[in-house]
Coordinates of C-alpha atoms and ligand atoms in Angstrom, one line a residue:
X1 CA -5.3 25.4 15.4
X2 CA -5.5 22.1 15.8
X3 CA -5.2 19.9 13.0
X4 CA -9.0 18.4 13.1
X5 CA -9.9 22.2 12.7
X6 CA -7.5 22.5 9.8
X7 CA -8.1 19.8 8.1
X8 CA -11.6 20.2 7.9
X9 CA -11.7 23.2 7.2
X10 CA -10.0 23.1 3.8
X11 CA -12.2 20.5 2.9
X12 CA -15.5 23.0 3.2
X13 CA -14.1 25.9 2.1
X14 CA -12.6 24.1 -0.6
X15 CA -15.8 24.0 -3.1
X16 CA -15.3 19.9 -3.4
X17 CA -11.8 20.0 -3.8
X18 CA -11.3 22.9 -5.8
X19 CA -9.3 24.8 -3.1
X20 CA -7.0 27.5 -4.8
X21 CA -5.2 24.7 -6.9
X22 CA -5.1 26.1 -10.7
X23 CA -4.1 29.7 -9.5
X24 CA -1.1 27.9 -7.9
X25 CA 0.0 26.2 -10.6
X26 CA 0.2 29.2 -12.8
X27 CA 2.5 31.1 -9.5
X28 CA 6.0 31.2 -11.2
X29 CA 7.5 32.8 -7.9
X30 CA 7.5 29.0 -6.5
X31 CA 8.2 25.6 -6.9
X32 CA 5.4 25.0 -4.2
X33 CA 1.1 25.2 -3.8
X34 CA -0.3 27.3 -0.9
X35 CA -0.7 25.1 1.9
X36 CA -4.4 24.3 2.1
X37 CA -4.0 23.4 -1.5
X38 CA -1.8 20.9 -0.6
X39 CA -4.4 19.3 1.8
X40 CA -6.4 19.1 -1.1
X41 CA -4.1 17.4 -3.9
X42 CA -4.0 14.4 -1.9
X43 CA -7.2 13.7 -3.0
X44 CA -6.7 14.6 -6.5
X45 CA -3.5 11.5 -6.3
X46 CA -0.5 13.7 -5.4
X47 CA 1.4 15.1 -2.2
X48 CA 4.0 18.0 -2.3
X49 CA 7.3 17.1 -1.6
X50 CA 10.8 18.5 -1.3
X51 CA 14.6 16.7 -1.6
X52 CA 15.4 16.2 2.3
X53 CA 19.0 15.3 0.8
X54 CA 19.4 18.9 0.0
X55 CA 17.6 21.0 2.7
X56 CA 20.6 22.2 4.4
X57 CA 22.5 23.0 1.6
X58 CA 19.4 25.3 -0.2
X59 CA 19.1 26.7 3.2
X60 CA 22.4 27.6 3.6
X61 CA 22.2 29.0 0.0
X62 CA 19.3 31.1 1.0
X63 CA 16.8 28.7 -1.5
X64 CA 13.2 27.7 -1.3
X65 CA 13.6 23.9 -0.4
X66 CA 13.5 22.1 -3.8
X67 CA 9.8 21.4 -4.1
X68 CA 8.7 18.9 -6.2
X69 CA 5.4 16.5 -5.9
X70 CA 4.8 12.8 -5.5
X71 CA 1.7 11.1 -8.0
X72 CA 0.4 8.2 -6.8
X73 CA -1.7 6.6 -9.4
X74 CA -5.5 4.5 -8.3
X75 CA -5.0 1.2 -10.3
X76 CA -7.5 -1.2 -8.9
X77 CA -6.2 -4.3 -8.4
X78 CA -2.8 -3.0 -9.7
X79 CA -3.7 -4.5 -13.3
X80 CA -2.3 -2.3 -16.5
X81 CA -1.7 -3.5 -20.1
X82 CA 1.5 -3.2 -22.2
X83 CA 0.1 0.2 -24.1
X84 CA -0.6 1.6 -20.7
X85 CA 3.2 0.4 -18.9
X86 CA 4.6 2.0 -22.4
X87 CA 3.1 4.9 -21.3
X88 CA 3.7 4.3 -17.3
X89 CA 7.4 4.1 -18.0
X90 CA 8.0 7.1 -21.0
X91 CA 5.9 9.3 -18.9
X92 CA 8.4 9.1 -16.0
X93 CA 11.4 10.4 -18.3
X94 CA 9.5 12.7 -19.7
X95 CA 7.6 14.9 -16.2
X96 CA 10.2 13.4 -13.6
X97 CA 13.5 14.5 -11.9
X98 CA 14.8 11.2 -11.2
X99 CA 13.0 9.0 -14.0
X100 CA 12.5 6.2 -11.9
X101 CA 8.6 4.2 -11.0
X102 CA 8.3 2.8 -7.5
X103 CA 5.8 0.2 -7.0
X104 CA 4.3 0.5 -3.7
X105 CA 2.7 -1.5 -1.2
X106 CA -0.6 -0.9 -2.3
X107 CA -0.6 -2.5 -6.4
X108 CA 0.0 0.3 -7.7
X109 CA 2.8 3.1 -9.0
X110 CA 4.0 6.5 -8.1
X111 CA 6.3 8.9 -9.8
X112 CA 8.4 10.8 -7.7
X113 CA 10.5 14.7 -7.9
X114 CA 7.3 16.3 -10.5
X115 CA 8.3 19.4 -11.2
X116 CA 4.7 22.3 -10.6
X117 CA 5.1 22.7 -14.2
X118 CA 4.8 18.6 -15.1
X119 CA 1.6 18.0 -13.3
X120 CA -1.0 18.7 -15.6
X121 CA 0.8 17.4 -18.3
X122 CA 1.6 14.1 -16.2
X123 CA -1.7 13.6 -15.3
X124 CA -2.7 14.3 -19.3
X125 CA -0.5 11.7 -19.8
X126 CA -1.7 8.6 -17.9
X127 CA -5.4 9.2 -18.7
X128 CA -4.9 9.2 -21.8
X129 CA -4.0 5.7 -21.4
X130 CA -6.9 5.0 -19.1
X131 CA -5.4 5.3 -15.6
X132 CA -5.8 8.4 -13.6
X133 CA -4.8 9.5 -9.6
X134 CA -8.9 10.4 -8.4
X135 CA -8.4 9.7 -4.8
X136 CA -5.2 7.8 -4.8
X137 CA -4.0 9.4 -1.7
X138 CA -6.8 12.3 0.7
X139 CA -9.7 11.1 2.9
X140 CA -11.3 9.1 0.8
X141 CA -11.9 5.3 0.0
X142 CA -8.3 4.4 -1.6
X143 CA -6.8 2.5 -4.3
X144 CA -8.9 -1.5 -3.6
X145 CA -6.5 -4.1 -3.6
X146 CA -7.3 -8.0 -4.9
X147 CA -5.3 -10.4 -4.3
X148 CA -2.8 -10.2 -7.9
X149 CA -2.2 -14.3 -9.0
X150 CA -4.7 -15.2 -11.7
X151 CA -3.7 -18.3 -11.1
X152 CA -7.2 -19.1 -10.1
X153 CA -8.2 -17.7 -12.7
X154 CA -12.4 -18.0 -13.2
X155 CA -12.6 -17.2 -9.0
X156 CA -10.1 -14.6 -9.1
X157 CA -11.7 -12.2 -12.6
X158 CA -15.0 -12.5 -9.9
X159 CA -13.2 -10.9 -7.7
X160 CA -11.1 -8.1 -9.3
X161 CA -14.7 -7.0 -10.8
X162 CA -15.6 -6.4 -7.3
X163 CA -12.9 -4.2 -7.1
X164 CA -12.9 -2.3 -9.6
X165 CA -16.8 -1.6 -8.6
X166 CA -16.1 -1.3 -5.1
X167 CA -13.1 1.2 -6.5
X168 CA -15.3 3.2 -9.4
X169 CA -18.8 3.0 -6.5
X170 CA -16.5 4.6 -4.0
X171 CA -14.8 7.2 -6.2
X172 CA -15.2 11.1 -5.3
X173 CA -18.3 12.6 -7.7
X174 CA -16.5 16.1 -7.7
X175 CA -15.8 17.5 -11.0
X176 CA -13.1 19.3 -9.9
X177 CA -10.2 16.4 -10.9
X178 CA -11.9 16.8 -15.2
X179 CA -11.4 20.5 -14.5
X180 CA -8.7 21.3 -13.4
X181 CA -6.6 18.8 -14.7
X182 CA -7.7 17.0 -17.7
X183 CA -9.7 20.7 -19.6
X184 CA -13.2 19.0 -18.6
X185 CA -16.4 21.5 -18.6
X186 CA -15.6 24.1 -15.9
X187 CA -18.5 23.8 -13.2
X188 CA -17.3 24.5 -9.9
X189 CA -20.0 26.6 -8.6
X190 CA -22.9 23.9 -9.5
X191 CA -25.6 24.5 -6.4
X192 CA -26.5 20.8 -7.8
X193 CA -23.1 19.6 -6.8
X194 CA -23.0 16.5 -4.2
X195 CA -21.4 13.9 -3.6
X196 CA -23.7 11.8 -2.1
X197 CA -21.6 8.7 -0.1
X198 CA -18.7 11.4 0.9
X199 CA -20.7 15.3 1.5
X200 CA -18.4 18.0 1.3
X201 CA -16.6 17.1 4.8
X202 CA -15.3 13.2 2.9
X203 CA -14.2 11.0 5.4
X204 CA -12.4 11.9 8.9
X205 CA -9.5 9.9 7.7
X206 CA -8.2 7.6 4.6
X207 CA -10.1 5.2 3.9
X208 CA -8.3 1.6 2.9
X209 CA -10.2 -1.6 0.9
X210 CA -9.2 -4.2 0.2
X211 CA -10.6 -8.0 -1.6
X212 CA -8.3 -11.6 -1.0
X213 CA -8.4 -15.0 -2.2
X214 CA -8.3 -17.5 0.4
X215 CA -5.6 -19.2 0.5
X216 CA -3.6 -16.4 -0.1
X217 CA -3.7 -13.0 2.0
X218 CA -1.1 -11.3 0.2
X219 CA -3.3 -8.4 0.2
X220 CA -2.9 -8.5 4.2
X221 CA -6.4 -8.0 4.3
X222 CA -6.6 -7.3 7.8
X223 CA -4.3 -4.4 7.8
X224 CA -7.4 -2.8 5.5
X225 CA -10.2 -0.6 6.8
X226 CA -12.5 -2.9 5.0
X227 CA -11.6 -6.7 4.0
X228 CA -13.6 -8.2 1.4
X229 CA -12.0 -12.3 1.5
X230 CA -14.0 -14.3 -1.3
X231 CA -16.0 -17.8 -0.4
X232 CA -16.0 -20.2 -2.7
X233 CA -17.3 -24.0 -3.6
X234 CA -16.8 -25.5 -6.4
X235 CA -14.3 -22.7 -7.3
X236 CA -17.5 -19.9 -8.1
X237 CA -17.4 -17.4 -6.0
X238 CA -20.7 -17.6 -3.7
X239 CA -19.9 -14.1 -1.3
X240 CA -17.6 -12.5 0.6
X241 CA -16.4 -13.1 4.6
X242 CA -16.2 -8.7 5.6
X243 CA -14.1 -7.6 8.0
X244 CA -13.7 -3.8 9.3
X245 CA -11.6 -1.8 11.3
X246 CA -7.8 -2.7 10.5
X247 CA -4.6 -0.8 10.0
X248 CA -1.0 0.2 11.0
X249 CA -0.4 4.1 11.9
X250 CA 0.7 4.5 15.3
X251 CA 2.7 7.7 16.6
X252 CA 5.4 6.4 18.8
X253 CA 5.4 7.2 22.5
X254 CA 1.4 7.6 21.6
X255 CA -0.6 4.6 23.1
X256 CA -3.6 5.4 22.6
X257 CA -2.6 4.9 18.4
X258 CA -2.1 1.2 17.8
X259 CA -1.9 -1.0 15.2
X260 CA -5.3 -3.0 14.5
X261 CA -6.0 -6.2 12.7
X262 CA -9.5 -6.3 11.4
X263 CA -12.4 -8.2 13.2
X264 CA -15.3 -9.9 10.8
X265 CA -18.8 -8.7 10.8
X266 CA -20.5 -11.5 8.9
X267 CA -20.8 -13.4 5.5
X268 CA -22.5 -11.3 2.5
X269 CA -23.4 -12.9 -1.3
X270 CA -21.7 -11.2 -3.9
X271 CA -24.9 -8.9 -4.8
X272 CA -24.5 -7.1 -1.3
X273 CA -21.0 -6.2 -2.0
X274 CA -21.5 -2.7 -3.2
X275 CA -24.3 -1.5 -0.6
X276 CA -22.3 -3.2 2.1
X277 CA -19.3 -1.3 1.3
X278 CA -21.0 2.6 1.5
X279 CA -22.9 1.6 4.7
X280 CA -19.6 1.2 6.0
X281 CA -17.9 3.8 4.7
X282 CA -21.0 6.1 5.5
X283 CA -20.8 4.9 8.9
X284 CA -17.3 5.7 9.8
X285 CA -17.8 9.0 7.4
X286 CA -20.9 9.8 10.8
X287 CA -19.0 8.5 13.5
X288 CA -15.5 8.7 12.6
X289 CA -13.7 10.8 15.0
X290 CA -13.6 14.4 13.0
X291 CA -11.3 16.3 16.4
X292 CA -8.2 14.1 16.5
X293 CA -6.8 12.6 13.1
X294 CA -4.6 10.1 15.4
X295 CA -7.5 9.0 16.0
X296 CA -9.5 9.3 13.2
X297 CA -9.3 6.0 11.5
X298 CA -11.9 3.3 11.1
X299 CA -10.3 0.4 13.5
X300 CA -10.6 3.8 16.4
X301 CA -14.1 3.8 15.3
X302 CA -14.7 -0.1 15.7
X303 CA -12.6 -0.3 19.0
X304 CA -14.8 2.9 20.4
X305 CA -18.4 1.5 20.0
X306 CA -17.7 -1.9 19.5
X307 CA -18.2 -4.5 17.1
X308 CA -21.5 -5.1 17.7
X309 CA -22.8 -1.7 17.5
X310 CA -21.7 -1.3 14.6
X311 CA -22.6 -4.3 12.7
X312 CA -26.2 -3.5 14.0
X313 CA -25.9 0.6 11.8
X314 CA -24.3 -1.0 8.9
X315 CA -26.7 -3.5 8.5
X316 CA -29.5 -0.7 8.7
X317 CA -27.7 1.5 6.5
X318 CA -27.5 -0.9 3.8
X319 CA -30.3 -3.3 4.6
X320 CA -28.2 -6.7 4.6
X321 CA -28.1 -9.1 7.1
X322 CA -24.9 -10.4 7.9
X323 CA -25.0 -14.1 7.7
X324 CA -22.1 -16.3 9.6
X325 CA -18.7 -16.3 9.2
X326 CA -17.8 -19.0 6.0
X327 CA -14.7 -21.2 7.0
X328 CA -11.5 -19.9 4.6
X329 CA -7.8 -21.2 5.5
X330 CA -5.1 -18.5 4.9
X331 CA -1.7 -20.0 4.2
X332 CA 0.5 -17.1 3.3
X333 CA 0.7 -13.4 3.3
X334 CA 3.7 -13.3 0.8
X335 CA 3.9 -13.5 -3.2
X336 CA 5.2 -16.8 -5.0
X337 CA 8.0 -15.8 -7.1
X338 CA 8.6 -17.5 -10.4
X339 CA 6.6 -19.3 -12.9
X340 CA 3.1 -20.5 -11.8
X341 CA 0.4 -21.7 -14.4
X342 CA -2.9 -20.6 -14.5
X343 CA -5.5 -23.1 -15.3
X344 CA -5.9 -21.6 -18.4
X345 CA -2.8 -22.8 -19.5
X346 CA -1.5 -19.7 -19.5
X347 CA 1.4 -18.8 -17.4
X348 CA 2.3 -15.5 -14.3
X349 CA 5.8 -14.6 -13.9
X350 CA 6.5 -13.1 -10.6
X351 CA 9.8 -10.8 -10.1
X352 CA 11.3 -9.5 -6.8
X353 CA 11.6 -5.8 -7.6
X354 CA 13.7 -4.5 -4.1
X355 CA 11.2 -2.5 -2.6
X356 CA 9.3 -1.4 -5.4
X357 CA 12.4 0.4 -6.9
X358 CA 12.0 0.3 -11.3
X359 CA 15.0 1.8 -12.1
X360 CA 17.9 1.7 -14.2
X361 CA 21.8 1.1 -12.0
X362 CA 24.7 -0.5 -13.9
X363 CA 24.1 -4.0 -12.7
X364 CA 20.2 -4.2 -13.5
X365 CA 17.9 -2.3 -16.1
X366 CA 14.8 -3.2 -14.3
X367 CA 12.9 0.0 -15.9
X368 CA 14.3 -0.9 -19.2
X369 CA 13.8 -4.4 -19.0
X370 CA 10.1 -4.1 -18.3
X371 CA 9.5 -1.9 -21.0
X372 CA 11.2 -3.5 -24.0
X373 CA 8.9 -6.9 -22.2
X374 CA 5.7 -4.9 -22.7
X375 CA 6.8 -4.1 -26.1
X376 CA 6.3 -7.8 -26.8
X377 CA 4.0 -9.3 -23.9
X378 CA 0.7 -10.7 -25.2
X379 CA -0.9 -10.5 -21.3
X380 CA -0.7 -8.3 -19.0
X381 CA 1.5 -6.9 -16.0
X382 CA 0.3 -7.4 -12.3
X383 CA 1.7 -4.9 -9.8
X384 CA 1.2 -6.6 -5.8
X385 CA 0.9 -5.5 -2.8
X386 CA 4.3 -6.6 -1.4
X387 CA 6.2 -3.9 -3.5
X388 CA 6.3 -6.5 -7.0
X389 CA 6.0 -7.5 -10.7
X390 CA 4.0 -10.1 -12.2
X391 CA 3.9 -10.6 -15.8
X392 CA 1.3 -12.3 -16.1
X393 CA -1.1 -14.1 -18.6
X394 CA 1.9 -15.3 -20.8
X395 CA 1.0 -18.0 -23.8
X396 CA 3.6 -21.4 -23.1
X397 CA 4.8 -19.8 -26.4
X398 CA 5.7 -17.1 -25.5
X399 CA 7.7 -17.9 -22.1
X400 CA 11.0 -18.6 -22.7
X401 CA 10.9 -15.5 -24.4
X402 CA 10.1 -13.5 -21.8
X403 CA 11.7 -15.3 -19.1
X404 CA 15.3 -15.1 -21.4
X405 CA 13.8 -10.9 -21.0
X406 CA 13.9 -11.2 -17.8
X407 CA 17.0 -12.1 -17.1
X408 CA 18.9 -10.5 -19.6
X409 CA 18.1 -7.6 -18.0
X410 CA 18.7 -8.3 -14.7
X411 CA 14.7 -9.0 -13.6
X412 CA 14.8 -12.3 -12.2
X413 CA 17.3 -13.4 -10.3
X414 CA 18.6 -16.9 -9.0
X415 CA 20.7 -15.3 -6.0
X416 CA 18.1 -14.3 -3.9
X417 CA 17.3 -16.3 -1.2
X418 CA 13.9 -16.2 0.4
X419 CA 14.4 -13.7 3.7
X420 CA 15.6 -11.2 0.8
X421 CA 12.4 -12.1 -1.3
X422 CA 10.0 -11.4 1.7
X423 CA 11.6 -8.4 2.6
X424 CA 10.2 -5.0 2.4
X425 CA 10.8 -1.3 2.8
X426 CA 8.7 2.0 2.9
X427 CA 10.3 5.1 0.5
X428 CA 11.5 7.0 3.8
X429 CA 14.4 9.3 2.7
X430 CA 15.1 11.2 0.5
X431 CA 11.0 12.5 -1.0
X432 CA 9.2 11.4 2.3
X433 CA 7.9 14.8 4.6
X434 CA 7.5 12.1 7.7
X435 CA 11.0 9.4 7.6
X436 CA 12.3 9.8 10.6
X437 CA 15.2 7.0 9.6
X438 CA 16.3 5.3 6.2
X439 CA 14.5 2.5 5.3
X440 CA 14.4 1.9 1.4
X441 CA 18.2 2.6 1.4
X442 CA 18.6 1.2 4.1
X443 CA 17.1 -2.1 4.4
X444 CA 19.2 -3.5 1.7
X445 CA 22.5 -4.0 3.1
X446 CA 20.8 -4.9 6.5
X447 CA 19.8 -8.1 5.0
X448 CA 23.0 -8.5 3.6
X449 CA 23.6 -9.0 7.1
X450 CA 20.7 -10.8 8.1
X451 CA 21.0 -13.7 5.7
X452 CA 24.8 -14.5 6.9
X453 CA 23.8 -14.8 10.7
X454 CA 20.5 -17.3 9.5
X455 CA 23.4 -19.2 7.2
X456 CA 25.9 -19.2 9.9
X457 CA 22.8 -21.4 11.6
X458 CA 22.2 -23.5 8.9
X459 CA 18.9 -21.3 7.3
X460 CA 19.5 -19.7 4.2
X461 CA 16.5 -20.9 2.6
X462 CA 14.6 -20.1 5.4
X463 CA 12.0 -17.5 4.2
X464 CA 11.0 -15.1 7.2
X465 CA 9.0 -12.1 6.2
X466 CA 10.8 -9.3 7.1
X467 CA 9.7 -5.3 7.1
X468 CA 10.9 -2.1 7.4
X469 CA 9.4 1.2 7.7
X470 CA 11.3 4.9 8.2
X471 CA 8.5 5.8 10.5
X472 CA 5.8 4.2 13.0
X473 CA 2.5 5.7 10.2
X474 CA 3.8 1.5 8.5
X475 CA 3.3 2.3 5.1
X476 CA 5.6 -1.3 4.9
X477 CA 3.1 -2.7 7.2
X478 CA 6.3 -3.3 9.5
X479 CA 3.5 -4.9 12.5
X480 CA 3.1 -7.7 10.6
X481 CA 6.3 -9.0 10.1
X482 CA 8.1 -11.6 12.0
X483 CA 10.9 -9.4 12.2
X484 CA 9.8 -5.4 12.0
X485 CA 12.2 -2.4 12.0
X486 CA 10.4 0.6 12.3
X487 CA 12.9 4.2 12.2
X488 CA 12.8 6.4 15.5
X489 CA 16.0 8.1 14.0
X490 CA 18.9 8.2 12.4
X491 CA 20.0 4.9 12.1
X492 CA 17.9 4.0 14.9
X493 CA 14.7 1.6 14.7
X494 CA 12.4 -0.1 17.0
X495 CA 12.8 -3.6 16.9
X496 CA 9.7 -6.0 17.0
X497 CA 9.4 -9.7 16.4
X498 CA 7.2 -12.0 16.2
X499 CA 4.0 -11.3 13.7
X500 CA 3.0 -14.5 11.6
X501 CA 3.2 -15.4 7.7
X502 CA -0.6 -15.1 7.6
X503 CA -1.2 -11.6 8.2
X504 CA -3.5 -12.4 11.5
X505 CA -1.3 -11.9 14.3
X506 CA 0.6 -8.7 15.3
X507 CA 4.7 -8.4 16.2
X508 CA 5.5 -7.2 19.5
X509 CA 8.1 -4.5 20.6
X510 CA 11.7 -6.7 21.6
X511 CA 14.0 -3.8 21.8
X512 CA 13.5 0.2 21.6
X513 CA 15.7 2.4 19.6
X514 CA 18.3 0.5 18.7
X515 CA 21.2 1.0 15.6
X516 CA 22.7 -1.9 13.6
X517 CA 25.1 -3.5 16.0
X518 CA 22.3 -4.0 18.3
X519 CA 20.0 -5.1 16.5
X520 CA 22.0 -7.5 15.0
X521 CA 23.7 -8.6 18.5
X522 CA 20.2 -9.1 19.2
X523 CA 18.7 -11.1 16.4
X524 CA 21.8 -13.5 16.8
X525 CA 21.0 -15.7 19.6
X526 CA 17.3 -15.8 18.8
X527 CA 18.3 -17.1 14.8
X528 CA 20.6 -19.9 17.2
X529 CA 17.7 -21.0 19.1
X530 CA 16.0 -21.1 16.1
X531 CA 18.3 -23.5 14.2
X532 CA 18.6 -25.9 17.6
X533 CA 14.9 -25.7 18.8
X534 CA 12.5 -25.2 15.4
X535 CA 9.6 -27.8 14.9
X536 CA 9.3 -29.4 11.3
X537 CA 8.0 -26.4 9.4
X538 CA 7.8 -24.0 11.7
X539 CA 8.1 -19.9 10.5
X540 CA 10.1 -17.7 13.0
X541 CA 8.0 -15.4 14.1
X542 CA 5.3 -18.4 15.4
X543 CA 8.6 -19.4 16.9
X544 CA 9.1 -16.8 18.7
X545 CA 5.7 -16.6 20.1
X546 CA 5.7 -20.1 20.9
X547 CA 8.7 -19.9 23.2
X548 CA 7.6 -17.0 25.1
X549 CA 10.5 -14.8 24.0
X550 CA 7.2 -12.4 22.7
X551 CA 4.0 -13.0 23.1
X552 CA 1.4 -13.5 20.9
X553 CA -1.3 -9.6 20.1
X554 CA -4.2 -9.9 17.4
X555 CA -6.2 -7.4 19.4
X556 CA -3.9 -4.5 18.7
X557 CA -5.3 -2.3 22.0
X558 CA -2.6 -5.2 23.6
X559 CA 0.2 -4.1 21.3
X560 CA 1.8 -2.0 23.8
X561 CA 2.0 -4.8 26.4
Ligands
LIG1 FE1 1.7 5.7 3.6 C1 1.9 8.9 4.5 C2 3.9 6.3 1.4 C3 1.2 2.6 2.1 C4 0.1 4.3 6.7 N1 2.5 7.3 2.5 C5 2.5 8.3 3.1 C6 3.0 9.3 2.8 C7 2.8 10.0 1.7 C8 4.1 10.8 4.0 C9 2.9 12.1 3.6 O1 2.1 12.1 3.9 O2 3.9 12.9 3.4 C10 4.4 8.7 1.9 C11 5.1 8.8 0.8 C12 6.4 8.6 0.8 C13 6.9 9.1 -0.8 O3 8.1 9.5 -0.7 O4 6.5 8.1 -1.7 C14 3.5 7.2 2.2 N2 2.4 4.5 2.0 C15 4.0 4.9 1.3 C16 3.9 4.0 0.3 C17 4.1 4.6 -0.9 C18 5.0 3.1 0.4 C19 5.7 1.9 0.1 O5 6.8 2.3 0.2 O6 5.3 1.3 -0.8 C20 2.1 3.5 0.6 C21 1.6 4.2 -1.2 C22 0.1 2.8 -0.5 C23 -0.4 3.0 -1.6 O7 0.0 3.2 -3.3 O8 -1.4 3.7 -2.0 C24 2.2 3.7 0.7 N3 0.7 3.6 4.1 C25 1.1 2.2 3.2 C26 0.1 1.8 4.3 C27 0.2 0.1 3.8 C28 -1.3 -0.1 3.4 O9 -1.9 0.5 2.9 O10 -1.6 -1.3 2.7 C29 -0.2 1.8 5.2 C30 0.1 1.2 7.2 C31 -1.8 0.8 6.3 C32 -3.0 2.1 7.2 O11 -2.7 3.1 6.5 O12 -3.1 1.6 8.3 C33 0.2 3.2 5.8 N4 0.9 6.4 5.6 C34 0.7 5.5 6.4 C35 0.1 6.4 7.2 C36 0.1 6.3 8.8 C37 -1.9 6.6 8.4 C38 -2.5 6.0 9.4 O13 -3.9 6.1 10.1 O14 -1.7 6.9 10.6 C39 0.8 7.8 6.7 C40 0.7 9.6 7.0 C41 -0.8 9.5 7.8 O15 -1.8 9.3 6.5 O16 -0.6 11.0 8.5 C42 1.2 7.6 5.3
LIG2 FE1 7.4 7.9 5.3 FE2 6.7 7.0 7.7 FE3 5.4 6.2 5.2 FE4 8.0 5.2 4.8 S1 6.4 4.6 7.2 S2 7.2 6.5 3.6 S3 8.5 6.8 6.5 S4 5.6 7.7 6.5

């Protein structure tokens, strides 16, 4: 059976995402759920996984794989209160095998290693503090990103409100989530149950939305299916430039798949936001490719039908006519570290969390540190789209206390170079079923060596965006990085160069399927040339394009050359 038939059939038969999840949860014989249900649980926010480090050992012992689940929460804009943080932290200890938390590249957190019997209490636990995992994964609109730093407070508050409204507006309406996890009234089989936006087949594929506030593109808006770029006048939100058709995932060796940058439809006023968001989603619902999941994202729909045709359809469905794109400038797609003062005299402390993993080690007690801060913090926490966290809205009077705590627990470090602070890796081994090579567990040691190369050339403080993923799906958005590594096999990576700091240019394959020695040998002369020929304030990726080492790619259809 084709992948299409399989997934579309599962959705069709699922009775609005119920399947046999309830029965599967009760089955004591296995730690797993029935295969079809594992596709449905994604819409409820969780994936079945197994510990890949232990696969062989378990097989040798004739045991089934060590099944557990990964759950991702829905937190639009990544904002959590201290009370919520304390609950999030406690649940990791009580209901997961690893006892860690993982900040993701979409401003939320994941739990890994949840045993089957723990899934329901865990979901109830996050629900008790007004969080949920509905539509955090699956063929629906997922967690909506919003520029993280509330420095430009008024504008930020407006843009954040829209991110929350978009998230709520595009949530599936099925009561299955409440029924199964929160012991809500059983409405399964009710003929009136409907999905007004999605229909019973939901979308052909996942769908991602982001709200960006120039000059910061810290949400990498062009990597999203749907983007809203806030346009302000005198500090007030007057509307959005709307973008469509961004995405990262591709398949090694298949040039019909590629990462793509979103393209601009035009300008709309704030009141038109939900109508346009819904029209883009329903157009993709009806026009997206349901034959091949590899080609089912909106980016392929846009490239197949053309931007103009898609725009006309969205205008028809929404009743909104797009205005001319408004001017704006992006200056960076990474986080701003350390303290930043907001216009309302509140302070925001951005902390670098290596690859988003919050765990206690003998050297640093990152998880404990955030818990202790949550106990005294009067503002909120903001998870960033580059796996970091902001202790936000700190009053002047509390600043020294928070800073001292962040230092005490190793959350705030002075010894980090901009190279490390701009690096991120996806999860990969041991939990990700799709990983071909290490990522989170390997990048830190590779960064040590990359730092040495830059330092040897007098460029220790050069901010370079480096991103690694364990497979070509692109979860750490590696194709937007100045230096990108994408796993091909154990210890082997495709090496990409030439992305920009603005998130507005794709990189290009420079060397294929190489290991660490070859990576470092290939990088060294390029950094040496950069040190000699660099123009003032020139970024490494821009230099590589200017000097012809790689060409500038702004249309994914040219990504493979
Ligand atoms: Fe992702 C699948 C982790 C952001 C593109 N992603 C997966 C799965 C669930 C593997 C699976 O299907 O079995 C990974 C779970 C690993 C684990 O053990 O936790 C996974 N993706 C992640 C996270 C946790 C990476 C991280 O290190 O932070 C990110 C969670 C985001 C969130 O909170 O919602 C994550 N994934 C992304 C992004 C980045 C983004 O959205 O800005 C992308 C590229 C953008 C895009 O969607 O095009 C991304 N993930 C994928 C794809 C490829 C989709 C495609 O169009 O081809 C897959 C595989 C799939 O869907 O078939 C995937
Ligand atoms: Fe897994 Fe690949 Fe995503 Fe990394 S990029 S988390 S290896 S799916």
